[in-house]
Amino acid sequence: MTDKTLPTASTGGGSPDPWHGLRSLTRARIGLGRSGNAQRSTDVLAFQAAHAQARDAVHAPLDIDTMQAQLKDEPCLIVHSRAPDRPTYLRRPDLGRRLDAESLASLKKGSWDVVFVAADGLSSVATTEGAVALYHAMKERLQDWSIAPLVIAKEGRVAIGDEIAAAMGASMVVMMIGERPGLSVANSMGVYLTYAPRVGCPDSARNCLSNIHPHGQQTAVAADKLAWLMREARQRKLTGVDLKDDAPESTLLQQTPPALDKDTRA
Amino acid sequence: MSFHHTLGGERYGFDDLKGLLAAASSQRSGDELAGLAATSDGQRMAARYALAELPLSTFLSADLVPYEEDEVTRLIVDTHDKAAFAPIAHLTVGGFRDWLLSHEADTATLAAVAPGITPEMAAAVSKIMRNQDLMSVARKIRVITRFRNTIGLEGCLASRLQPNHPTDDLKGIAASTLDGLLYGMGDAVIGINPATDSVANGLALLDMLDHARQHYDIPTQTCVLTHVTNTIEIINRGGAVDLVFQSIAGTQKANEGFGVNLAILKEAHDAAQGLKRGTVGDNLMYFETGQGAALSADAHHGIDQQTVEARAYAVARAYRPLLVNTVVGFIGPEYLYDGKQIIRAGLEDHFCAKLMGVPMGCDACYTNHAEADQDDMDNLMVLLGTAGISFLIGVPGADDIMLNYQSLSFHDILTLRTLLNLKPAPEFAAWLEKMGLYDSHSDKMLPLSPSQTLLGQMIA
């Protein structure tokens, strides 16, 4: 059964890589080959480099200058959660869900159909790269809506959008937020839609689109789905489980799952 | 009932049993988030002294969540086996620790008392045990379960092959499955976390997995980890359901957050039993748990996260599961901050579950916002392997590209089997040898490429 002359599944040595075709089927780290039982040096270093990039994505601050440059002359509001810094933010999700006093006082009550909020979440890189583009795509699709100025929230979790919308008098909120970064993708953005938002809104009252990044769900595709959801939400005056059930392409509209269901929420 | 202990001239008081248990826990961010953690190391030690003096029988008369309002409490109380408890009924928590570690408490003795041990007793004693204690006692316990193979035998370490894909692409999943099989993974289960949690998608994934399993006559079980209500519907539509999966937690309200209750779990269990797909046994439930789940659902009732986690094992054991695993580092740093906290929690969860007679495995894992890395996972897997864990989870290159977190790689589990001289489940090991993937003379998985094996045709 054994044959000591068998070549291994290694990618090295100049022999054709037997995993080449299979690797096109998935971005998973398959066919790595091994030295003894262990991974080869190149693969160990590649993994550690990806981990370093993911950690940097978590800890980098939101690049507000870049976002304002993307907005050109459009107005935006900048707010901060009750989490004063990144280490506190990571340990205290409750603080990331609420506005600090100064930010809350700065928001003026109006009457808007929707407010869009861009928050750093767990990948500020994703928000910096993707949020303004999606905001612009939505303004194109919702020309008959009254849309509040974009709010940029630092050290924010999903639920901070509820308090922002309530303070500004918006009927619904779209939260654009950096998702938990992985090794393959450190810049994935998620979007949460909530109708009639208020402090203490349950996650079951939201609809979610996830995996928005250059190698995942494209901005235009996500914008089309979000526009459909928003029109339905306005007509039926709700978001959450009941909205999901009737959606077209319902396979792509996700419910916010509980935290231990191996989900990827921020 | 209040408790107190004087340490170093200071008298520390604890208002109730919940507060005492929480203060006695080793430090973790989730208890701090909940406002339940000890406020000083002195207070923590005073709590441990007070806890050690407590009779085990205390836990039979003081419900942490009222009997009337919580079906998990009712399950714990109503199914408590007084005869099994009798041999340890006279012990305090401290005495219980000493007894567990004694040579007198051997494999057979520990199996006999398991139905008499409540989650609160297991959690309490674990809080005064060091990591090596948690390992020494767990290693003496054997919880053996069967479906198409035998899991939990001495000298064996099974693995879940987790071939997730961000769009559930069937060929992508098949490629990862093939990769894992070539490393001897998948004897616990070949189990997919679906990116899309729907009945139609679950049916398609199960069909693909079942076809591959039957074609190669692999003595293992497959599973799509979809919501239990989807699995019931998949069974109704004639899907190839081996195992029923569900995430569970330690209170009724937390389970409601997962959209389940004890009745729906029973319905699913009975439906899957009706299919009679097991060949060597009929354990067919698969549960995942993890510290922090109850708090994240605001359903912890003021109980510390380790104790409420142990209550989930009471839910699990009611259904004679094939597999249970804690997803220990997945939930994030707000519950387990760093490698030290994740490692401690993994050892606690494994110990408490085994003590209660639950076939425990572990997803040794972490997220990128936790203060942990692969070195911490190396440490945890060796400690759990030494403690006799039933199975570990492996993903290609330790990188789950769908769930965006890191677990163990197939390489890691192969390394652990070699380090500790552990074998796959015997039926699966025989299949690996029959397929020419494993050489029993050199005791090695052969480094073969797909085209050198029959499995290479798996991806048409």
XYZ file of C-alpha atoms in Angstrom:
726
model
C 0.000 0.000 0.000
C 2.787 2.402 0.791
C 5.050 3.710 -1.903
C 7.897 5.834 -0.685
C 8.413 7.294 -4.107
C 4.967 8.899 -4.249
C 5.119 12.637 -4.747
C 3.368 14.631 -2.088
C 0.583 17.149 -2.494
C 3.132 19.885 -2.046
C 3.063 22.976 -4.183
C 6.841 23.135 -4.144
C 9.512 21.288 -6.075
C 8.539 22.387 -9.549
C 6.130 19.461 -10.127
C 2.599 20.297 -11.360
C 0.299 21.243 -8.488
C -2.412 18.569 -8.278
C -4.644 20.985 -6.348
C -4.532 23.720 -8.953
C -7.959 23.007 -10.437
C -9.611 22.371 -7.090
C -8.323 25.623 -5.656
C -10.409 27.575 -8.158
C -13.534 26.184 -6.461
C -12.971 27.809 -3.082
C -10.835 30.388 -1.330
C -10.406 27.946 1.561
C -6.806 26.985 2.337
C -6.975 23.542 0.725
C -4.152 21.395 -0.611
C -1.501 23.092 1.485
C 0.760 20.089 1.589
C 2.713 19.216 4.677
C 6.080 18.588 6.180
C 5.536 15.633 8.474
C 2.151 16.530 9.891
C 2.811 20.256 9.957
C 2.132 23.073 7.535
C 5.040 24.317 5.433
C 6.834 27.525 6.305
C 5.293 29.512 3.435
C 1.771 28.600 4.558
C 2.453 29.319 8.225
C 3.811 32.747 7.373
C 0.943 33.493 4.966
C -1.561 32.649 7.695
C 0.196 34.855 10.241
C 0.370 37.714 7.754
C -3.377 37.461 7.092
C -4.038 37.419 10.827
C -1.911 40.528 11.257
C -3.918 42.336 8.573
C -7.210 41.318 10.127
C -6.084 42.560 13.526
C -4.956 45.836 12.017
C -8.407 46.183 10.417
C -9.987 45.795 13.862
C -7.743 48.304 15.578
C -7.312 50.977 12.890
C -9.380 54.124 13.501
C -12.125 55.140 11.070
C -10.617 57.314 8.310
C -13.068 60.208 8.424
C -10.976 62.467 6.167
C -11.199 59.934 3.358
C -14.942 59.538 3.859
C -15.479 63.301 3.793
C -13.435 63.507 0.596
C -15.726 60.871 -0.930
C -18.733 62.962 0.111
C -17.263 66.111 -1.528
C -19.592 68.976 -0.563
C -22.373 66.895 0.944
C -23.007 67.538 4.624
C -22.414 64.837 7.196
C -22.609 64.573 10.975
C -19.936 62.944 13.104
C -20.919 61.341 16.392
C -19.219 59.156 19.016
C -20.506 56.290 21.113
C -20.134 56.056 24.872
C -17.058 53.821 24.372
C -14.141 56.249 24.685
C -11.526 54.067 22.985
C -11.007 50.807 21.107
C -10.119 48.543 24.059
C -13.253 49.691 25.897
C -15.305 49.287 22.727
C -14.216 45.650 22.374
C -15.009 44.776 25.990
C -18.210 46.780 26.376
C -20.649 46.339 23.475
C -23.324 48.051 25.588
C -21.352 51.322 25.421
C -20.960 51.034 21.651
C -24.737 50.887 21.273
C -25.369 54.326 22.821
C -24.399 57.892 21.891
C -22.266 59.931 24.233
C -24.044 62.963 25.735
C -22.347 65.542 23.530
C -23.238 63.654 20.334
C -26.840 63.164 21.405
C -27.200 66.886 22.119
C -25.738 67.743 18.706
C -28.441 65.895 16.736
C -31.431 68.028 15.728
C -34.913 66.587 15.491
C -36.344 66.629 11.981
C -38.738 64.570 9.936
C -36.944 62.156 7.642
C -37.947 59.011 5.817
C -34.570 57.478 6.535
C -31.166 58.173 8.013
C -28.044 56.361 6.842
C -25.377 55.721 9.483
C -21.791 54.596 8.767
C -20.110 53.016 11.793
C -16.683 51.455 12.170
C -17.934 48.294 13.869
C -15.209 45.642 13.807
C -13.601 46.712 10.527
C -13.159 50.428 10.010
C -11.452 49.593 6.706
C -14.688 48.135 5.346
C -16.660 51.229 6.333
C -14.072 53.644 4.971
C -14.009 51.805 1.649
C -17.679 50.922 1.223
C -20.132 53.074 3.141
C -20.183 56.308 1.111
C -20.456 54.385 -2.178
C -23.515 52.529 -0.891
C -25.008 55.774 0.476
C -24.667 57.375 -2.957
C -26.131 54.317 -4.676
C -29.139 54.508 -2.359
C -29.718 58.225 -2.960
C -29.927 57.458 -6.669
C -32.483 54.727 -6.060
C -34.604 56.642 -3.535
C -35.025 60.011 -5.207
C -38.550 60.517 -3.840
C -37.443 59.925 -0.225
C -36.418 62.547 2.294
C -32.972 61.377 3.341
C -31.162 62.839 6.353
C -27.489 63.838 6.092
C -25.108 60.888 6.479
C -24.127 60.225 10.089
C -20.657 58.827 10.755
C -20.457 57.049 14.129
C -17.148 56.271 15.821
C -16.792 53.214 18.097
C -20.336 52.244 17.079
C -22.289 48.982 17.193
C -25.396 48.231 15.118
C -27.861 49.480 17.723
C -26.354 52.968 17.959
C -28.310 53.676 14.769
C -31.566 53.332 16.719
C -30.710 56.183 19.054
C -29.451 58.348 16.179
C -32.644 57.820 14.174
C -34.875 58.477 17.160
C -33.020 61.710 17.950
C -33.235 62.901 14.339
C -36.846 61.907 13.775
C -36.206 59.317 11.049
C -38.777 56.620 10.268
C -36.122 54.046 9.537
C -32.393 53.628 9.832
C -29.853 51.958 7.563
C -26.732 51.002 9.507
C -23.643 50.384 7.375
C -21.023 48.741 9.571
C -17.720 46.875 9.303
C -18.167 43.159 9.896
C -15.955 40.944 11.990
C -12.861 40.589 9.765
C -11.680 37.185 8.607
C -8.329 36.108 7.286
C -9.505 36.029 3.685
C -11.612 39.161 3.864
C -10.813 41.979 6.268
C -12.984 44.641 4.567
C -16.486 43.191 4.533
C -19.403 45.503 5.324
C -22.840 44.579 6.646
C -26.056 46.585 6.360
C -28.912 46.505 8.876
C -32.333 47.995 8.138
C -34.630 48.839 11.045
C -38.115 50.355 10.798
C -39.373 52.620 13.622
C -36.039 52.404 15.454
C -35.845 53.113 19.175
C -33.357 52.440 21.952
C -33.795 48.807 22.974
C -34.950 47.578 19.567
C -34.516 43.768 19.381
C -32.252 42.339 16.677
C -35.191 40.284 15.441
C -36.736 43.562 14.187
C -33.924 44.095 11.683
C -33.082 42.823 8.217
C -29.478 42.295 7.265
C -27.416 42.213 4.092
C -23.897 41.010 4.656
C -20.661 40.232 2.900
C -20.490 43.527 0.929
C -16.928 43.936 -0.385
C -15.092 43.829 -3.740
C -14.852 39.994 -3.739
C -18.318 39.462 -2.259
C -21.661 41.138 -2.735
C -21.213 44.147 -5.071
C -22.450 47.573 -4.005
C -24.988 47.862 -6.841
C -26.473 44.453 -6.094
C -26.712 45.210 -2.394
C -28.276 48.593 -3.173
C -31.005 47.002 -5.316
C -31.904 44.569 -2.556
C -31.820 47.246 0.096
C -34.073 49.534 -1.951
C -36.608 46.715 -2.304
C -36.508 46.064 1.422
C -36.887 49.756 2.248
C -39.932 50.210 0.022
C -41.551 47.125 1.510
C -40.700 48.300 5.004
C -42.258 51.710 4.359
C -45.414 50.197 2.922
C -45.855 47.498 5.566
C -44.462 49.586 8.432
C -42.133 46.853 9.697
C -38.771 45.134 9.336
C -37.487 41.813 10.634
C -38.746 38.249 10.392
C -42.045 39.067 8.682
C -40.376 41.041 5.934
C -37.854 38.287 5.202
C -40.506 35.683 4.563
C -41.908 37.366 1.458
C -38.748 38.755 -0.084
C -37.656 37.798 -3.590
C -34.281 36.095 -3.609
C -35.039 35.386 0.029
C -31.981 33.184 0.135
C -29.874 36.313 0.115
C -31.780 38.265 2.735
C -30.638 37.186 6.117
C -32.081 37.448 9.543
C -29.840 38.576 12.360
C -29.054 35.306 14.122
C -28.290 34.900 17.836
C -24.697 35.500 18.796
C -23.578 31.917 19.221
C -25.150 30.583 16.079
C -21.758 31.024 14.452
C -22.876 34.220 12.789
C -20.657 37.059 11.695
C -22.408 40.091 13.108
C -20.434 43.066 14.294
C -29.577 32.598 51.766
C -26.432 34.706 52.202
C -22.807 33.650 52.566
C -19.667 35.151 54.001
C -16.018 34.431 54.568
C -13.271 36.316 56.378
C -9.936 36.486 54.619
C -6.920 38.476 55.806
C -9.004 40.187 58.443
C -11.667 41.345 55.982
C -15.163 39.923 56.015
C -16.607 39.361 52.544
C -20.360 38.879 52.187
C -22.337 37.377 49.305
C -26.064 38.007 49.034
C -27.072 34.751 47.427
C -25.854 31.571 45.749
C -25.708 33.185 42.297
C -23.525 35.977 43.629
C -21.252 33.511 45.395
C -20.775 31.379 42.269
C -20.101 34.433 40.122
C -17.523 35.881 42.515
C -15.746 32.506 42.721
C -15.275 32.306 38.931
C -11.872 32.978 37.496
C -11.677 36.359 35.804
C -13.444 36.747 32.454
C -14.705 39.714 30.504
C -18.285 38.438 30.167
C -18.861 38.410 33.918
C -17.349 41.887 34.125
C -19.669 43.042 31.331
C -22.616 41.633 33.279
C -21.445 43.306 36.495
C -21.175 39.927 38.223
C -17.417 39.428 38.523
C -15.443 39.589 41.767
C -14.288 43.140 42.364
C -10.933 42.050 43.773
C -8.768 38.967 43.921
C -9.361 38.902 47.678
C -13.110 38.789 47.202
C -12.693 36.022 44.603
C -10.719 33.888 47.040
C -13.177 34.533 49.882
C -15.935 33.333 47.566
C -13.963 30.180 46.772
C -13.484 29.425 50.477
C -17.190 29.930 51.145
C -18.111 27.833 48.117
C -15.767 25.004 49.159
C -17.583 24.738 52.507
C -21.003 24.481 50.917
C -22.739 21.040 51.012
C -23.472 19.707 47.512
C -27.069 19.199 48.613
C -27.438 22.985 48.789
C -27.813 23.000 45.016
C -30.834 20.709 45.213
C -32.794 23.142 47.340
C -31.834 26.491 45.796
C -32.884 27.085 42.171
C -30.817 29.737 40.398
C -33.782 30.433 38.112
C -37.213 29.790 39.662
C -38.749 26.399 38.880
C -42.037 28.000 37.908
C -40.610 30.264 35.220
C -37.895 28.213 33.557
C -38.235 24.834 31.843
C -34.480 24.190 32.055
C -34.691 24.418 35.852
C -37.664 22.069 35.770
C -35.687 19.632 33.607
C -32.745 19.734 36.027
C -34.903 19.253 39.122
C -37.331 16.698 37.714
C -34.677 14.429 36.186
C -32.246 14.505 39.109
C -31.291 10.920 40.016
C -31.260 10.720 43.817
C -29.895 7.168 43.894
C -26.937 8.141 41.710
C -26.347 11.176 43.935
C -26.393 9.149 47.169
C -22.669 8.233 47.216
C -21.661 11.924 47.088
C -24.619 13.408 48.969
C -22.584 13.935 52.150
C -19.811 15.924 50.476
C -19.106 19.635 50.436
C -17.945 21.289 47.218
C -14.357 21.137 48.496
C -14.774 17.500 49.505
C -16.261 16.772 46.104
C -13.135 18.117 44.386
C -10.918 15.891 46.528
C -13.149 12.879 45.854
C -13.172 13.485 42.073
C -9.384 13.537 42.037
C -9.040 10.436 44.239
C -8.158 7.044 42.750
C -11.402 5.754 44.225
C -13.337 7.840 41.692
C -12.541 5.688 38.678
C -14.206 5.506 35.279
C -17.062 3.259 36.375
C -17.723 5.227 39.565
C -17.820 8.544 37.732
C -20.218 7.125 35.138
C -22.510 5.924 37.908
C -22.744 9.282 39.688
C -23.188 11.370 36.502
C -27.029 11.358 36.554
C -26.861 12.635 40.149
C -24.732 15.654 39.281
C -26.567 18.864 38.446
C -25.011 21.595 36.280
C -24.701 23.868 39.301
C -22.724 21.224 41.237
C -20.407 20.705 38.255
C -19.883 24.438 37.796
C -19.326 24.998 41.529
C -16.622 22.367 41.871
C -14.926 23.498 38.656
C -14.475 26.959 40.155
C -12.165 25.605 42.844
C -10.266 23.348 40.437
C -7.064 24.273 38.667
C -6.635 23.578 34.966
C -4.764 20.336 35.671
C -7.593 19.182 37.961
C -10.136 19.783 35.213
C -7.987 17.664 32.893
C -7.202 14.840 35.345
C -10.831 14.209 36.228
C -12.192 14.591 32.698
C -9.634 12.103 31.418
C -11.050 9.421 33.718
C -14.534 9.843 32.254
C -15.638 7.987 29.139
C -18.810 9.030 27.375
C -19.252 6.693 24.402
C -21.795 7.395 21.678
C -22.617 5.730 18.358
C -24.344 6.373 15.050
C -22.291 4.962 12.149
C -19.124 4.759 14.240
C -18.044 4.840 17.850
C -16.996 8.116 19.448
C -15.356 8.641 22.828
C -13.316 5.442 23.213
C -10.120 5.574 25.215
C -7.144 6.341 22.977
C -9.324 7.893 20.276
C -9.766 11.476 19.120
C -12.471 12.134 16.548
C -12.806 15.242 14.424
C -15.529 17.259 12.781
C -14.623 18.170 9.215
C -16.055 21.676 8.664
C -15.942 22.477 4.916
C -17.816 25.799 4.972
C -18.097 28.030 1.913
C -19.345 31.655 1.801
C -21.926 30.925 -0.905
C -22.525 27.243 -0.109
C -20.971 26.334 -3.456
C -21.307 22.552 -3.702
C -18.014 22.008 -5.501
C -16.172 24.339 -3.160
C -17.546 22.408 -0.191
C -16.640 19.104 -1.851
C -13.057 20.319 -2.411
C -12.658 21.184 1.274
C -14.255 17.871 2.271
C -11.799 15.973 0.077
C -8.915 17.897 1.620
C -10.056 16.933 5.126
C -10.607 13.271 4.329
C -7.020 13.051 3.055
C -5.935 14.106 6.565
C -8.184 11.531 8.230
C -10.733 14.088 9.410
C -14.498 13.699 9.579
C -15.159 10.757 11.895
C -17.232 12.802 14.347
C -19.208 14.362 11.520
C -18.801 16.096 8.196
C -20.749 19.179 9.169
C -21.474 22.351 7.192
C -22.519 25.682 8.662
C -24.699 26.918 5.805
C -24.280 30.502 4.649
C -27.984 30.495 3.836
C -30.226 29.004 6.484
C -33.099 27.684 4.379
C -34.852 24.362 3.807
C -34.084 24.266 0.079
C -30.406 24.964 0.617
C -30.201 22.437 3.452
C -31.729 19.756 1.234
C -29.202 20.416 -1.532
C -26.210 20.329 0.798
C -27.379 17.177 2.575
C -27.994 15.457 -0.742
C -24.449 16.209 -1.875
C -22.886 15.030 1.395
C -25.001 11.884 1.585
C -24.195 10.972 -1.994
C -20.453 11.241 -1.332
C -20.730 9.292 1.930
C -22.660 6.458 0.289
C -20.485 6.365 -2.813
C -17.321 5.861 -0.784
C -19.041 3.919 2.004
C -17.612 6.239 4.642
C -18.506 5.111 8.172
C -19.444 8.554 9.440
C -22.400 10.926 9.634
C -23.131 14.153 7.828
C -24.950 17.246 8.994
C -26.051 20.673 7.813
C -26.112 22.883 10.881
C -29.393 24.590 10.119
C -32.105 25.585 12.580
C -33.929 22.622 14.108
C -37.242 23.673 12.579
C -35.617 23.586 9.126
C -34.299 20.104 9.874
C -37.795 18.912 10.775
C -39.065 20.286 7.473
C -36.157 18.662 5.613
C -37.097 15.324 7.207
C -40.717 15.861 6.127
C -39.514 16.405 2.570
C -37.489 13.185 2.587
C -34.036 14.748 3.076
C -31.006 12.682 4.107
C -30.867 13.740 7.763
C -28.363 11.808 9.872
C -28.021 14.248 12.780
C -30.263 16.983 14.154
C -28.257 20.089 14.988
C -29.145 22.992 17.266
C -27.384 25.711 19.251
C -28.628 25.597 22.834
C -28.142 27.543 26.063
C -28.810 27.210 29.769
C -32.092 29.042 30.335
C -35.529 28.901 28.759
C -35.294 32.531 27.714
C -31.879 32.064 26.077
C -33.204 29.053 24.181
C -36.146 31.166 23.055
C -33.529 33.544 21.656
C -32.327 30.618 19.531
C -35.949 29.954 18.572
C -36.153 26.601 20.382
C -37.640 24.951 23.437
C -37.476 21.462 24.919
C -40.612 20.326 23.086
C -39.324 21.281 19.640
C -36.028 19.505 20.359
C -37.960 16.392 21.310
C -40.070 16.624 18.172
C -36.934 16.830 16.021
C -35.264 13.995 17.925
C -38.284 11.736 17.466
C -38.583 12.587 13.777
C -34.921 11.745 13.107
C -35.162 8.520 15.141
C -37.962 7.486 12.815
C -35.541 7.482 9.877
C -33.413 4.738 11.519
C -30.281 5.769 9.596
C -27.753 4.861 12.302
C -25.957 1.545 11.814
C -24.095 0.954 15.086
C -26.186 3.164 17.382
C -28.965 5.725 17.608
C -27.365 8.799 19.212
C -28.293 11.453 16.679
C -28.462 14.906 18.259
C -25.658 17.415 17.763
C -25.570 20.522 19.973
C -23.291 23.542 20.093
C -22.963 25.706 23.202
C -20.642 28.390 24.502
C -20.082 30.718 27.428
C -21.700 34.097 26.848
C -24.700 32.881 24.834
C -27.195 33.545 27.635
C -25.807 36.972 28.483
C -25.790 38.019 24.825
C -29.504 37.178 24.711
C -30.040 39.083 27.976
C -31.287 35.795 29.406
C -28.699 34.912 32.061
C -30.862 35.771 35.112
C -27.862 37.199 36.936
C -25.950 33.900 36.738
C -22.256 33.908 35.806
C -21.526 32.720 32.269
C -19.751 29.512 33.209
C -22.545 28.272 35.479
C -25.291 29.103 33.004
C -23.252 27.372 30.290
C -23.189 24.182 32.381
C -26.992 24.303 32.498
C -26.985 23.890 28.702
C -25.428 20.448 29.241
C -28.523 19.425 31.197
C -30.538 20.299 28.101
C -28.117 18.341 25.912
C -28.065 15.150 27.977
C -31.840 14.872 27.945
C -31.605 13.874 24.262
C -28.701 11.373 24.434
C -26.654 13.344 21.861
C -23.967 11.890 19.600
C -21.936 15.101 19.761
C -21.823 18.308 21.790
C -19.199 20.990 21.469
C -18.461 24.313 23.017
C -17.602 26.966 20.424
C -15.322 28.371 23.025
C -13.633 31.423 21.503
C -16.187 32.243 18.844
C -18.402 34.657 20.685
C -15.759 37.328 21.062
C -13.607 39.238 23.527
C -16.519 40.821 25.380
C -17.108 37.346 26.886
C -13.652 35.729 26.795
C -11.041 38.409 26.344
C -7.831 36.601 25.549
C -6.093 33.270 25.106
C -5.874 32.692 28.863
C -9.614 33.118 29.338
C -10.465 31.023 26.257
C -8.212 28.159 27.378
C -9.636 28.136 30.904
C -13.208 28.210 29.570
C -12.517 25.355 27.146
C -11.215 23.167 29.963
C -14.144 24.093 32.244
C -16.741 23.364 29.568
C -15.183 20.010 28.704
C -14.930 18.994 32.365
C -18.461 20.029 33.346
C -20.042 18.333 30.333
C -18.137 15.076 30.802
C -18.899 15.064 34.526
C -22.587 15.223 33.639
C -22.233 12.398 31.097
C -22.262 14.517 27.946
C -20.048 13.548 24.920
C -18.076 16.772 24.775
C -15.931 18.126 21.981
C -14.587 21.581 21.303
C -14.220 24.104 18.549
C -10.881 25.498 19.735
C -11.196 28.884 18.120
C -10.869 32.648 18.304
C -11.920 35.738 16.433
C -9.692 38.472 15.087
C -10.844 40.974 17.687
C -9.819 38.703 20.578
C -6.340 38.814 22.095
C -5.462 35.334 20.913
C -3.625 33.582 18.137
C -2.815 30.126 16.805
C -0.265 29.511 19.572
C -3.127 29.726 22.076
C -5.046 27.160 20.026
C -1.999 24.874 20.013
C -1.973 25.078 23.795
C -5.711 24.490 24.104
C -5.773 21.491 21.756
C -2.933 19.741 23.590
C -4.587 20.362 26.959
C -7.971 19.122 25.691
C -6.374 16.125 23.986
C -4.658 15.239 27.253
C -7.983 15.655 29.048
C -9.540 13.059 26.722
C -11.773 15.287 24.611
C -14.183 13.388 22.351
C -13.591 15.430 19.210
C -12.167 18.667 17.837
C -13.210 20.726 14.840
C -10.922 21.143 11.832
C -11.181 23.534 8.868
C -8.789 23.879 5.897
C -5.724 25.768 7.058
C -7.543 26.751 10.308
C -9.274 29.578 8.393
C -13.066 29.443 8.117
C -13.775 31.591 5.066
C -17.523 31.692 5.688
C -17.692 32.448 9.411
C -14.529 34.584 9.480
C -12.796 33.079 12.474
C -9.926 30.684 13.110
C -10.224 27.160 14.431
C -7.785 24.248 14.135
C -6.379 23.066 10.806
C -6.442 19.458 9.656
C -2.666 19.555 10.141
C -3.150 20.573 13.767
C -5.414 17.631 14.582
C -3.106 15.224 12.773
C -0.224 16.609 14.831
C -2.213 16.157 18.031
C -3.083 12.552 17.181
C 0.625 11.851 16.692
C 1.766 13.761 19.787
C -0.642 11.953 22.094
C -0.900 8.667 20.172
C -4.631 9.045 19.566
C -6.547 7.257 16.790
C -9.652 8.127 14.806
C -12.875 6.283 15.648
C -12.092 2.582 14.950
C -14.614 2.115 12.113
C -13.300 5.259 10.426
C -9.664 4.247 10.946
C -10.386 0.926 9.241
C -11.969 2.763 6.305
C -8.945 5.076 5.979
C -6.720 2.026 5.787
C -8.994 0.287 3.285
C -8.905 3.386 1.085
C -5.122 3.458 1.187
C -4.980 6.783 2.990
C -3.484 5.460 6.212
C -0.531 3.138 6.672
C -0.857 1.070 9.820
C 2.792 -0.059 9.743
C 4.225 3.410 9.999
C 1.064 4.690 11.751
C 0.866 7.668 9.383
C -1.642 9.358 7.163
C -0.015 9.191 3.746
C 0.637 12.504 1.998
C -1.358 11.743 -1.128
C -2.692 14.053 -3.785
C -6.347 13.700 -4.858
C -5.527 11.903 -8.117
C -3.632 9.215 -6.206
C -6.769 8.124 -4.384
C -10.258 6.965 -5.303
C -11.566 10.029 -3.499
C -10.158 12.199 -6.281
C -13.296 11.490 -8.300
C -15.416 13.109 -5.609
C -15.451 16.369 -7.494
C -16.831 15.670 -10.930
